[in-house]
Amino acid sequence: MKQKKLVEIYQNNSVKISVDREWCKACGICIEFCPKDVLIPDNQGKPIPENIDACIKCNLCELRCPDFAITVEGVKEKDE
Amino acid sequence: MNNLKKEKNIKLLQGNEACVEGAILAGVRFFAGYPITPSTEIAEGMARRLPRLGGKFIQMEDEIASMAAVIGASIAGLKSLTATSGPGFCLKQENIGFAAINEIPCVVVDVQRGGPSTGLPTKPSQGDMMQARWGTHGDHPIIALAPSTVNEILTLTIKAVNFSEKYRTPVILLLDEVIAHMREKVEIPTQKDIEVIDRKKPTVPPEEYLPFKPDSDGVPPMANFGEGYRYHITGLIHNYKGLPTSNSQEIDAFIRRLHNKIQKNVKDIIINEKYFLDDAKIALIAYGSVARAAERTVKLAREEELKVGLLKLLTIWPFPFEEVNRLAQQVDLIIVPEMNLGQMVLEVERAAQGRCRVVSYSRVDGELINPIEILGKIQEEISK
Amino acid sequence: MKTVIDDYIREEMFPHMWCPGCGNGIVLGAIIRAIDDLKWDRDKIVMISGIGCSSRITGYVDFCSMNTTHGRALPFATGIKMANLDLKVVVVMGDGDCSAIGGNHFIHAARRNIDLTAIIINNMIYGMTGGQYSPLTPTGRFGTTAPYGNIDQAFDLTSLAMAAGASYVARGTVYHVRQSISLMKKALDKKGFSVVEMISDCPISFGKMNKMRTAVEMLKWIKDIAVSKKAWENLSVEERKEKFVIGEFLDIDRPEYNERYNEIIKKAQKMGGNE
Ligand SMILES: Cc1ncc(C[n+]2csc(CCOP(=O)(O)OP(=O)(O)O)c2C)c(N)n1
Ligand code: SF4
Ligand code: SF4
Ligand code: SF4
């Protein structure tokens, strides 16, 4: 199975956003089209969910990522 | 009905019909084609016969598409064949290359007519001999067979299908307008009288299957699409997994293996017939309908006490290099009559390596070469 | 975490060869999600492509897959489908692949209404060869072989498919992914020839020649040019220039090729004879 080496995980108590820094090609699509401006570019142009609390889990960043480098999962309360 | 008739199924068949018979006996269950003289009767026969056997026929939009469909059907498990003539053979070349690089069994019948271009639609020619070898670009393996009688059309069609399955390669069957349209008595074998070869299947479970890893014979086992073995096929040079590679070692090994799987098996693949060659001092080398005339020439020459023999080629590619080389040591002269301006004679010269004189006899006026003119050529050459 | 995508790709082939922001990856994701939603047996799925950047897609999926010759994906797929009716055959092509060199095959596959799903990734350019104009490049846009602007008229692939005899025809974009996934699902599930044209971005070849150098700029443009059928009705002829209607255009039932061929088999077997 997949061993993503450079996956960075960001999480609050409702959502978990994972960014595969190896696969991400810094196209900026996820950042630009996030309806809630959750994501900002790091110095390489790859996304950081700076504003994770605003995330509405619409998954649009995941669906539009051409490189399968960002995923958004809901976090269930009981999982904490 | 007398007993003999019951036992032997003898029919008066046209060459193209014999090709259909042979294909059906060999297990062909898919045909895709595009009409073109003088090959059309093969498509018509297949359209009639295949559905009765639960097989499939389709008339595609052109020969490029026909070749593609034939390869597709083969990958999905049906033995497949297509038939065409020069202009269509040109269009098929692109995907013949795809079949070669991906080792997809399939048979392409080329009923040769005069060319280039639209040429002579209803007249015979042997102008596609080199195209059969080198028609698609790049170094690629090929097998090409050339029958000279209607009966041989039937038996060599079966051989062609068998070779394609056994060696996982496209096989070209080269007919010409004369034998394709000629009618002769043919003994149609029963299914149990003939050998039918099916492609080797993988013996390992899907997780372990490497679709392009050859066995010791150079041929990889082939899983058909839909059988639980998920793998990739690409016209790019690929590794054992079927995935594109740019590793020069892998590339080199791949190209050489494609060639070697044919070269290593020339003993099995090369078929020819010899007439009066034992004591011959002059040899004719001929194939296709010209071989019929050449055979007659040998008889006429022997009547005149000329030591003439014939090597009739049934397998054209791979070329019987060793055989011709040996023959060149035995005889003083080889004459190669062809309905082209001298194609196979080049191979004969190459194989003879200067050990004897090699001359070409050409005819490109759309007429058959007759026995008398070959005899004339022999006499002309001896008097030199 | 293992995502739906991870489950369907050949991971050793990743990261894929496409440029940053290339729409091919977005379409690949959409196709995988649509197929996953349909819960098909993946041993029975075959994905076929032609040649082009977009056609590299078949190397990335864990199905039986085949990257064929330029423009010829549909005839290969036709042979496969006829030989094994249990297979679900999905054909992915670029705009040049499908409508230029493969244009004839496209209309004939539609005419036969053979049970295949064609997904055309329309980036309006020849991406792989570096930005030459294609039959879907809008008039007036630039390509490396149209340095003074393209004078050709573009095909409307959806109209072409409908006129030629397809059963299902729709158009989505890489911006409208969610909607595109549902269009694809319907297309995949349709018996007969189904077509989904996906308007896509190629920032490297199309964008470079047309002053949209980034994927973000290109997606904004795509968002802008894609309109609903309703919105289209209210546009003037001038406003319609370079706009595309997205959504479903056709969903009808027509006799499928293999069904009709099965009738032929029955007929031929009934008539019998062995010559
Ligand atoms: C017979 C043939 N002609 C030309 C080419 C070169 N070629 C490769 S890809 C391509 C165009 C691809 O454009 P498109 O189909 O739009 O796909 P894209 O690369 O944009 O995804 C061409 C012309 C080829 N491979 N084969
Ligand atoms: S899921 Fe939606 S809201 Fe959350 S980061 Fe992605 S695009 Fe933004
Ligand atoms: S869309 Fe994907 S590839 Fe592009 S920047 Fe975001 S995570 Fe990276
Ligand atoms: S050239 Fe265009 S189509 Fe090809 S990978 Fe790059 S962005 Fe995609």
Short mmCIF file of C-alpha atoms in Angstrom, two decimals, chain A residues 1-4 16 18 22-23 25-29 32-33 57-60 62-68 71 73, chain C residues 1-3 5-6 9 11 14-16 18 20-22 25-26 28-29 33 174-175 177-178 181 215-216 219-220:
data_model
loop_
_atom_site.label_atom_id
_atom_site.label_comp_id
_atom_site.label_asym_id
_atom_site.label_seq_id
_atom_site.Cartn_x
_atom_site.Cartn_y
_atom_site.Cartn_z
CA MET A 1 0.00 0.00 0.00
CA LYS A 2 0.88 3.61 -0.38
CA GLN A 3 3.65 4.98 1.76
CA LYS A 4 3.46 8.70 1.39
CA LYS A 16 -8.14 16.67 8.73
CA SER A 18 -3.38 16.09 4.32
CA GLU A 22 6.10 15.04 -2.85
CA TRP A 23 3.23 14.81 -5.29
CA LYS A 25 3.34 20.48 -8.01
CA ALA A 26 2.38 23.84 -6.52
CA CYS A 27 -0.12 24.70 -9.24
CA GLY A 28 -2.12 26.83 -6.82
CA ILE A 29 -5.53 25.55 -7.90
CA GLU A 32 -7.15 29.94 -5.45
CA PHE A 33 -10.50 28.19 -5.63
CA LYS A 57 -15.26 20.21 3.99
CA CYS A 58 -16.61 20.91 0.53
CA ASN A 59 -13.77 18.74 -0.86
CA LEU A 60 -13.39 20.98 -3.89
CA GLU A 62 -9.35 17.53 -3.33
CA LEU A 63 -11.54 17.08 -6.41
CA ARG A 64 -9.68 19.73 -8.38
CA CYS A 65 -6.17 18.79 -7.38
CA PRO A 66 -4.59 17.39 -10.56
CA ASP A 67 -1.97 15.54 -8.54
CA PHE A 68 -4.02 13.82 -5.84
CA THR A 71 -7.20 15.27 0.82
CA GLU A 73 -11.55 14.20 5.72
CA MET C 1 -5.19 7.37 4.97
CA LYS C 2 -6.00 5.46 1.83
CA THR C 3 -8.23 7.43 -0.51
CA ILE C 5 -7.86 7.42 -5.72
CA ASP C 6 -5.03 5.46 -4.10
CA ILE C 9 -3.90 3.96 -9.40
CA GLU C 11 1.35 4.10 -7.63
CA PHE C 14 3.42 8.69 -9.58
CA PRO C 15 3.93 11.58 -9.37
CA HIS C 16 2.54 11.60 -12.90
CA TRP C 18 1.72 15.98 -16.43
CA PRO C 20 1.70 21.53 -12.78
CA GLY C 21 -2.03 22.25 -12.89
CA CYS C 22 -2.68 20.20 -16.03
CA GLY C 25 -5.01 14.90 -13.62
CA ILE C 26 -8.33 16.46 -12.68
CA LEU C 28 -8.35 11.24 -14.14
CA GLY C 29 -9.58 11.92 -10.61
CA ARG C 33 -14.47 8.70 -8.62
CA VAL C 174 -12.21 20.59 -15.04
CA TYR C 175 -13.52 23.52 -13.03
CA VAL C 177 -15.64 18.65 -11.26
CA ARG C 178 -18.55 17.52 -9.18
CA ILE C 181 -18.44 13.26 -12.16
CA ALA C 215 -3.42 26.77 -14.36
CA VAL C 216 -5.23 29.19 -12.11
CA LEU C 219 -9.37 27.60 -14.77
CA LYS C 220 -10.75 31.09 -14.25
#
